[in-house]
PDB file of C-alpha atoms in Angstrom:
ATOM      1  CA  UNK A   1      15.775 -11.895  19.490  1.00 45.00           C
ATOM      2  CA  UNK A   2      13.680 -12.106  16.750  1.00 52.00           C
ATOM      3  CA  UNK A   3      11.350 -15.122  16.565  1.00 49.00           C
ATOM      4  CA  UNK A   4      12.499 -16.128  12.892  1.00 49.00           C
ATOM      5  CA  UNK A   5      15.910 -16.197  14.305  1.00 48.00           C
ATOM      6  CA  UNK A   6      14.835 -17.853  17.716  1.00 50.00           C
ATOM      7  CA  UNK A   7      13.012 -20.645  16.031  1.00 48.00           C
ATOM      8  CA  UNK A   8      15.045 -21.485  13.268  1.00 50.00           C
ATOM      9  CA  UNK A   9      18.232 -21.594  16.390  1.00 52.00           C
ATOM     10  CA  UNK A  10      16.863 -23.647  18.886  1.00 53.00           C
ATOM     11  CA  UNK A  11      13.399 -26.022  17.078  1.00 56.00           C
ATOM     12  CA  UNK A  12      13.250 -28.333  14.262  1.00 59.00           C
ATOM     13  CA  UNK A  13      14.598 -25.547  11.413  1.00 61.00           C
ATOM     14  CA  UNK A  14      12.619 -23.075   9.621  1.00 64.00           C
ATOM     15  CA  UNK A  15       9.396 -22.247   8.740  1.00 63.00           C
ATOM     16  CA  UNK A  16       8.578 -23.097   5.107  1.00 64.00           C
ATOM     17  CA  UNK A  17       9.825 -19.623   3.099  1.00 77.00           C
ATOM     18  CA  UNK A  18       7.004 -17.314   2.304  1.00 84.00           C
ATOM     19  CA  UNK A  19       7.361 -15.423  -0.873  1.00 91.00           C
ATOM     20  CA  UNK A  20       9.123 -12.258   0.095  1.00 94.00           C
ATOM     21  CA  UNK A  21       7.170  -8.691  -3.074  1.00 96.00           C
ATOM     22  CA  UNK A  22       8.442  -5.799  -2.710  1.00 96.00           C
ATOM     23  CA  UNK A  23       5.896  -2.716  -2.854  1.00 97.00           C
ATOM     24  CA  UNK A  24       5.902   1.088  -2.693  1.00 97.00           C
ATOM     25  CA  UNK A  25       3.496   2.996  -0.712  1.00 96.00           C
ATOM     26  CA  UNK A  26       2.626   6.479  -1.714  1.00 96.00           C
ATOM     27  CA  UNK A  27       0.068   8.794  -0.629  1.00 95.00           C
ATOM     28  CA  UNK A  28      -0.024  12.239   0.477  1.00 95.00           C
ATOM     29  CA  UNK A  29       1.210  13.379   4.405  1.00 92.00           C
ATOM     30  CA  UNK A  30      -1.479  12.635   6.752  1.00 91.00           C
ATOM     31  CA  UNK A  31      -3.326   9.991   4.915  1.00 93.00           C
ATOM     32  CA  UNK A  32      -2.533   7.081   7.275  1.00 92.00           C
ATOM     33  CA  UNK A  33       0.725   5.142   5.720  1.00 92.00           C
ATOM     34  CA  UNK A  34       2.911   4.958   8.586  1.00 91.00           C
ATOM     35  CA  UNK A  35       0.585   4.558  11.196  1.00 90.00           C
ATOM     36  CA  UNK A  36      -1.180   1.655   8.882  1.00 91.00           C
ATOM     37  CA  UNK A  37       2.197   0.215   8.162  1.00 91.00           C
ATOM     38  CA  UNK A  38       2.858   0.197  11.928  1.00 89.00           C
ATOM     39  CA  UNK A  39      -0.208  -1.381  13.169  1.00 89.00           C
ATOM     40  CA  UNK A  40       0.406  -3.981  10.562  1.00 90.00           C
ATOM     41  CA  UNK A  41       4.086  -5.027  12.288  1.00 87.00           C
ATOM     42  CA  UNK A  42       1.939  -4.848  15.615  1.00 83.00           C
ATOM     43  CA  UNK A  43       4.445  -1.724  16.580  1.00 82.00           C
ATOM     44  CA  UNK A  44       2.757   0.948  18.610  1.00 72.00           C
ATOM     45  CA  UNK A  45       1.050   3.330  16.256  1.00 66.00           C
ATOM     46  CA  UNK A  46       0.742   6.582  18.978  1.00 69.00           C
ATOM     47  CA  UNK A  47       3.057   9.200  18.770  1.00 72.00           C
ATOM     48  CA  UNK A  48       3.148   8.739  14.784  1.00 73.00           C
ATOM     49  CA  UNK A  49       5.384  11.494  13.061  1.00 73.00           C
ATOM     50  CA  UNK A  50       5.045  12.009   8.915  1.00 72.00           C
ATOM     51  CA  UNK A  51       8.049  10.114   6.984  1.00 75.00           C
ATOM     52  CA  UNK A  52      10.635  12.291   5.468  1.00 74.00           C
ATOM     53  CA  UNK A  53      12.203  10.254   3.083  1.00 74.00           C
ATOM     54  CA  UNK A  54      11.491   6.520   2.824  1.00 84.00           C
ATOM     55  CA  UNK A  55      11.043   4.008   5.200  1.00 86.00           C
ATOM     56  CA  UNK A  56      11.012   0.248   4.969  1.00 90.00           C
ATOM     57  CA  UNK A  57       9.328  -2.485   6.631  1.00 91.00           C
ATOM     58  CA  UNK A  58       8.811  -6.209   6.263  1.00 92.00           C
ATOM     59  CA  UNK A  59       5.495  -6.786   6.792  1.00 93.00           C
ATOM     60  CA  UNK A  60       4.679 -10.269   7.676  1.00 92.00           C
ATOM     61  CA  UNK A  61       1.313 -12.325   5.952  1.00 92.00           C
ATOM     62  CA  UNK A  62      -0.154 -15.796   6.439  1.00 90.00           C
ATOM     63  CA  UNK A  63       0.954 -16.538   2.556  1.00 91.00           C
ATOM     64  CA  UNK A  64       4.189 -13.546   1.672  1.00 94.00           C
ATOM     65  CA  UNK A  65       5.977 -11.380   2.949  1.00 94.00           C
ATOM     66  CA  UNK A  66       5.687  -7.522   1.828  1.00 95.00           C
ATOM     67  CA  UNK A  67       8.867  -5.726   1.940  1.00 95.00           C
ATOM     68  CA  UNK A  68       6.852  -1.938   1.874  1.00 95.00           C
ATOM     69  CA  UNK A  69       9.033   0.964   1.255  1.00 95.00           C
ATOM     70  CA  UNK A  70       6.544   3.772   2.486  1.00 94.00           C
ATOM     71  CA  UNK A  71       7.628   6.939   1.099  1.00 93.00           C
ATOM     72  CA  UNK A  72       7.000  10.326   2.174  1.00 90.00           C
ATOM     73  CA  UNK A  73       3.310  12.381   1.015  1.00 89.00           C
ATOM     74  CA  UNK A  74       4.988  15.903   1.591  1.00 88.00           C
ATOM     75  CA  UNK A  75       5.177  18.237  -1.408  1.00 87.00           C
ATOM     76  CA  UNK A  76       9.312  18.549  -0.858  1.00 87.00           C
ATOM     77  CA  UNK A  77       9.283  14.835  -1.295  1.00 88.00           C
ATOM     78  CA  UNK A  78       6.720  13.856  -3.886  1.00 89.00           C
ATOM     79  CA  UNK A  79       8.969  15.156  -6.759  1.00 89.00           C
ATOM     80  CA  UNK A  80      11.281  12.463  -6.042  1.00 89.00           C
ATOM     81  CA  UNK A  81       8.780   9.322  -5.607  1.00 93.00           C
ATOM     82  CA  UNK A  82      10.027   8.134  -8.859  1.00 92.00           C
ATOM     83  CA  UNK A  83      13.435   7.444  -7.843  1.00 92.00           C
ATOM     84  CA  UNK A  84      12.118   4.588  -5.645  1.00 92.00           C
ATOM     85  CA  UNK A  85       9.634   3.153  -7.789  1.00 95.00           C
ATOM     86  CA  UNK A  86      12.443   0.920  -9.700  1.00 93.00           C
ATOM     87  CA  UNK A  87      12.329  -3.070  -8.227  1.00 94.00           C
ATOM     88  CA  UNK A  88       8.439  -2.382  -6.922  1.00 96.00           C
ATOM     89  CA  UNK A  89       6.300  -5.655  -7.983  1.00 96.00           C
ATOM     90  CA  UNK A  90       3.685  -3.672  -6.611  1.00 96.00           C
ATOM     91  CA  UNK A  91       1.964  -0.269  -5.015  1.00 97.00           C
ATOM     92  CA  UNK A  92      -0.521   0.531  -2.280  1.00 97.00           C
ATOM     93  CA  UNK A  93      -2.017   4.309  -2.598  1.00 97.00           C
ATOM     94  CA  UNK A  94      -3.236   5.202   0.716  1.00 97.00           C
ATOM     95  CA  UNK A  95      -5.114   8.092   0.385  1.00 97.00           C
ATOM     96  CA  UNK A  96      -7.721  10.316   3.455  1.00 97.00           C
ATOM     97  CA  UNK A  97     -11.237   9.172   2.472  1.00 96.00           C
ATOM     98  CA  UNK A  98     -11.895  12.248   5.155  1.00 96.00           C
ATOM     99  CA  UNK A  99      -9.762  14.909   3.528  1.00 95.00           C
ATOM    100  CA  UNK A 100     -10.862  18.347   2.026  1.00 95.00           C
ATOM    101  CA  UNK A 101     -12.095  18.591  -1.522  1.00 95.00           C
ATOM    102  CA  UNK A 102      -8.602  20.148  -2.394  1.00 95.00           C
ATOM    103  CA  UNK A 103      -6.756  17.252  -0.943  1.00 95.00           C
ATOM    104  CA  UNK A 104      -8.637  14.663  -2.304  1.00 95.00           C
ATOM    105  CA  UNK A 105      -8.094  16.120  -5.722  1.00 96.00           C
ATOM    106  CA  UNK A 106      -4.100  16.676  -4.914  1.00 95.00           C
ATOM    107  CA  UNK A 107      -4.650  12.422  -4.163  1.00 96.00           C
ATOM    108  CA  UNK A 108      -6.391  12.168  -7.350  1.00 95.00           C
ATOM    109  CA  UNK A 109      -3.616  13.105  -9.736  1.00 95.00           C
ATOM    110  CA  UNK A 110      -0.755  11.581  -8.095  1.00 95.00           C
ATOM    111  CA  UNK A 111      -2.327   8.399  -8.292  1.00 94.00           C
ATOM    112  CA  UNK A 112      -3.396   9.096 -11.382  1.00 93.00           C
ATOM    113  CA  UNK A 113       0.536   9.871 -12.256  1.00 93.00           C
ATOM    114  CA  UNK A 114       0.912   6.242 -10.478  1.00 94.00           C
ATOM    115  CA  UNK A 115      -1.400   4.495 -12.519  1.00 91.00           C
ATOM    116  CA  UNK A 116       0.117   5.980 -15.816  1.00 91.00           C
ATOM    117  CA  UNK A 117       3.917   5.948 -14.526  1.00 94.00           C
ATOM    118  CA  UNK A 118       5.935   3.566 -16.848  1.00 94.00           C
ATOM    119  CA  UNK A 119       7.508   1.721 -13.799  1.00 95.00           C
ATOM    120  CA  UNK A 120       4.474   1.448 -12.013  1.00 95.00           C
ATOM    121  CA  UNK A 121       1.387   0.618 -14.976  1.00 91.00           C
ATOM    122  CA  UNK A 122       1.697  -2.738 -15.078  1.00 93.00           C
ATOM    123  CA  UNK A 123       2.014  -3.565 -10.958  1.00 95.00           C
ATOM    124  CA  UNK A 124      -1.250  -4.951  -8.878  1.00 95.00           C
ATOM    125  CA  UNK A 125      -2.598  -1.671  -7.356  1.00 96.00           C
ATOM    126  CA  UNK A 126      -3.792  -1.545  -3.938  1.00 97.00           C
ATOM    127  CA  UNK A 127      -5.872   1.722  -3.629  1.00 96.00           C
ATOM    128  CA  UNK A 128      -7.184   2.140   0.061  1.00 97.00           C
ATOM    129  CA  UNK A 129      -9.500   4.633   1.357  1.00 96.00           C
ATOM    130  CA  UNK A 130      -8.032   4.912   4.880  1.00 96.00           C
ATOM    131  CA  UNK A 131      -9.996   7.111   7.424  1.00 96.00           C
ATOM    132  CA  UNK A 132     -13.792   5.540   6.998  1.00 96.00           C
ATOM    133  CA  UNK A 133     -13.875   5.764  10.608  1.00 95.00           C
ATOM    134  CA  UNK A 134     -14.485   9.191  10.376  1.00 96.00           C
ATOM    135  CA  UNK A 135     -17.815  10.922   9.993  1.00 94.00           C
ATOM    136  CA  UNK A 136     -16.253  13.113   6.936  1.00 94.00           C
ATOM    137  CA  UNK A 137     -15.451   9.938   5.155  1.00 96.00           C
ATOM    138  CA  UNK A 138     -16.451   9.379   1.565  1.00 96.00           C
ATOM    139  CA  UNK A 139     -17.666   5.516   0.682  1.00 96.00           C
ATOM    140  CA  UNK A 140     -15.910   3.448  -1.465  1.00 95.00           C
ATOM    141  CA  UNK A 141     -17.733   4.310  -4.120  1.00 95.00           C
ATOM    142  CA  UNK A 142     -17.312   7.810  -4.198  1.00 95.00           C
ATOM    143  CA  UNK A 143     -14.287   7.359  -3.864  1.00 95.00           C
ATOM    144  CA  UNK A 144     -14.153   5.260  -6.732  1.00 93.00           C
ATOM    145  CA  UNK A 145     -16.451   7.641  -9.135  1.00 92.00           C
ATOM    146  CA  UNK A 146     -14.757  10.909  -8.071  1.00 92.00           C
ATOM    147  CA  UNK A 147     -11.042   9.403  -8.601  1.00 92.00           C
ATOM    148  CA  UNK A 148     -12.405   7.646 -12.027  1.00 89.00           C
ATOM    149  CA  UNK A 149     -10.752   4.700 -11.527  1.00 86.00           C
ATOM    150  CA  UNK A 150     -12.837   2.385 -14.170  1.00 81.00           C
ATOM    151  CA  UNK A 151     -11.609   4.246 -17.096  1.00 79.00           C
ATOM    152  CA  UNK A 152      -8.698   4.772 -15.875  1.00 75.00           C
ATOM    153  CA  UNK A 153      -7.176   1.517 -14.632  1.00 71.00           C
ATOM    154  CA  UNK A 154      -9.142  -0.557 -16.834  1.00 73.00           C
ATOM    155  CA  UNK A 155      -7.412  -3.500 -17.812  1.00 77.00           C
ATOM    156  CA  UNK A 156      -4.850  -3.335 -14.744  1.00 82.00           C
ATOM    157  CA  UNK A 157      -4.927  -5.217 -11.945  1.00 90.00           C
ATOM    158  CA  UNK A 158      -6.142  -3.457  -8.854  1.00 92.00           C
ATOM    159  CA  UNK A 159      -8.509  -3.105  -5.934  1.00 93.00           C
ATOM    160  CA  UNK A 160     -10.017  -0.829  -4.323  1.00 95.00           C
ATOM    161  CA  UNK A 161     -10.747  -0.887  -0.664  1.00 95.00           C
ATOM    162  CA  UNK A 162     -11.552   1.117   2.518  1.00 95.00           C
ATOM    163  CA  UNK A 163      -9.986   0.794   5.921  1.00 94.00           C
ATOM    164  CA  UNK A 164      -8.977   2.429   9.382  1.00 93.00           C
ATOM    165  CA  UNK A 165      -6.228   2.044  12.244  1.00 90.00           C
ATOM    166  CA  UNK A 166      -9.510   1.294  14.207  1.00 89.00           C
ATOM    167  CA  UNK A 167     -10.517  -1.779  11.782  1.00 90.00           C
ATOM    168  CA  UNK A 168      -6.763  -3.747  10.769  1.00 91.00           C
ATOM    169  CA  UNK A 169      -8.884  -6.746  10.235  1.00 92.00           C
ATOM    170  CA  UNK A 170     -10.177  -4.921   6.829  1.00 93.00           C
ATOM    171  CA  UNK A 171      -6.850  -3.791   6.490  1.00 94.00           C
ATOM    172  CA  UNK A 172      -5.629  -6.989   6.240  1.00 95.00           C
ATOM    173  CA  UNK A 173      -8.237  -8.844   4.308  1.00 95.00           C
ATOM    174  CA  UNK A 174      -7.326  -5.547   1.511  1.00 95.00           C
ATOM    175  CA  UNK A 175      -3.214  -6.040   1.795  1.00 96.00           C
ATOM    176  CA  UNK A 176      -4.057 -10.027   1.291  1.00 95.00           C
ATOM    177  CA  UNK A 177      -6.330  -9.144  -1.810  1.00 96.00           C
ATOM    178  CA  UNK A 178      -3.053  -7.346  -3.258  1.00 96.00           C
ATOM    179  CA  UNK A 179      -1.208 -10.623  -2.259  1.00 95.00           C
ATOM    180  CA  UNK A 180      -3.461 -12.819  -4.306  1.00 94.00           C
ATOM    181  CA  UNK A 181      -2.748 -10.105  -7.116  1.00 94.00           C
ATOM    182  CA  UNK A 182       0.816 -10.006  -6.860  1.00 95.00           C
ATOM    183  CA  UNK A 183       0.945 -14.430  -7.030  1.00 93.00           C
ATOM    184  CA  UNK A 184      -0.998 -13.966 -10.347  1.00 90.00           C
ATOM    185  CA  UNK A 185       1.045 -11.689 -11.973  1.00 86.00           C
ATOM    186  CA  UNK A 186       4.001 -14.508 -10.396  1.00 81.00           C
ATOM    187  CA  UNK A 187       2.314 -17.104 -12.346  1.00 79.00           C
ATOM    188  CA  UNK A 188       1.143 -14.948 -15.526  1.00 76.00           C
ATOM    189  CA  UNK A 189       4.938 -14.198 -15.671  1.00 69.00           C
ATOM    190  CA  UNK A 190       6.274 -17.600 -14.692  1.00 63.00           C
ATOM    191  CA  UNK A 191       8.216 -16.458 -11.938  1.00 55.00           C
ATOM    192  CA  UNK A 192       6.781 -19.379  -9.351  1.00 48.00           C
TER     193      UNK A 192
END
């Protein structure tokens, strides 16, 4: 039974609501999303496959809830990230800090399609350079230069961060980061 469930059955009620944002993820196959995603809902991240299609989870913070509908990086699928993009209040781009030079340009443009995309140019951006575990990793700030992100997204709201499967706690600290951006545009808006 879930624990939601289980408390609010048999203790004093429920917990005090969280707010519940719901947020695409989008990066190419093999950057990290679902095994990310899973680590995040403390579900066993071995034996990972690559999405086809969508997928969504409710991923569970100290202050909201994320409703993430991961969808898949494969070139079949890509075409058709658009058709889920309608509802998002916000986006995390996962992309390989570790790929090849031709990958990490393929990751370039679509998030620069993202950033430019009119249902998606206005949402709080997470961008995360997964795989700095890895000796092939680029920093941050590579990243950063070679995707041109201060030109680019200037004046949107955004962040840049890296992470692993090996480090969540950075993880984290990055998805509550997009949190705190996601309340602001709440309150800029005057939806709280």
């Amino acid at each position: 039974m879930d624990y939601l469930c289980f408390r609010t059955l048999c203790c004093k009620g429920p917990p005090p609501p969280r707010p519940e944002y719901d947020v695409v993820c989008i990066g190419l196959t093999g950057s990290g999303k679902t095994s990310l995603l899973s680590r995040l809902c403390n579900e066993a991240s071995d034996n990972i496959i690559p999405t086809t299609g969508f997928s969504i989870k409710a991923v569970p913070f100290q202050s909201a809830v994320l409703n993430v509908k991961e969808l898949g990086g494969a070139d079949s699928i890509k075409k058709y990230w658009s058709r889920y993009y309608q509802g998002s209040q916000g986006v995390v781009f996962v992309l390989d800090s570790a790929s090849t030079e031709e990958d990490l340009e393929t990751a370039r443009t679509e998030l620069h399609s993202a950033l430019q995309h009119p249902q998606l140019c206005t949402l709080p951006f997470l961008i995360l350079a997964n795989h700095q575990d890895k000796p092939a990793a680029r920093s941050v700030q590579e990243i950063k230069k070679y995707f041109e992100l201060e030109p680019l997204a200037r004046g949107k709201s955004w962040v840049l961060e890296g992470g692993s499967v090996d480090n969540m706690d950075t993880v984290k600290d990055s998805f509550t980061q997009l949190i705190q951006l996601l309340e602001e545009k709440d309150q800029e808006t005057g939806r709280i």
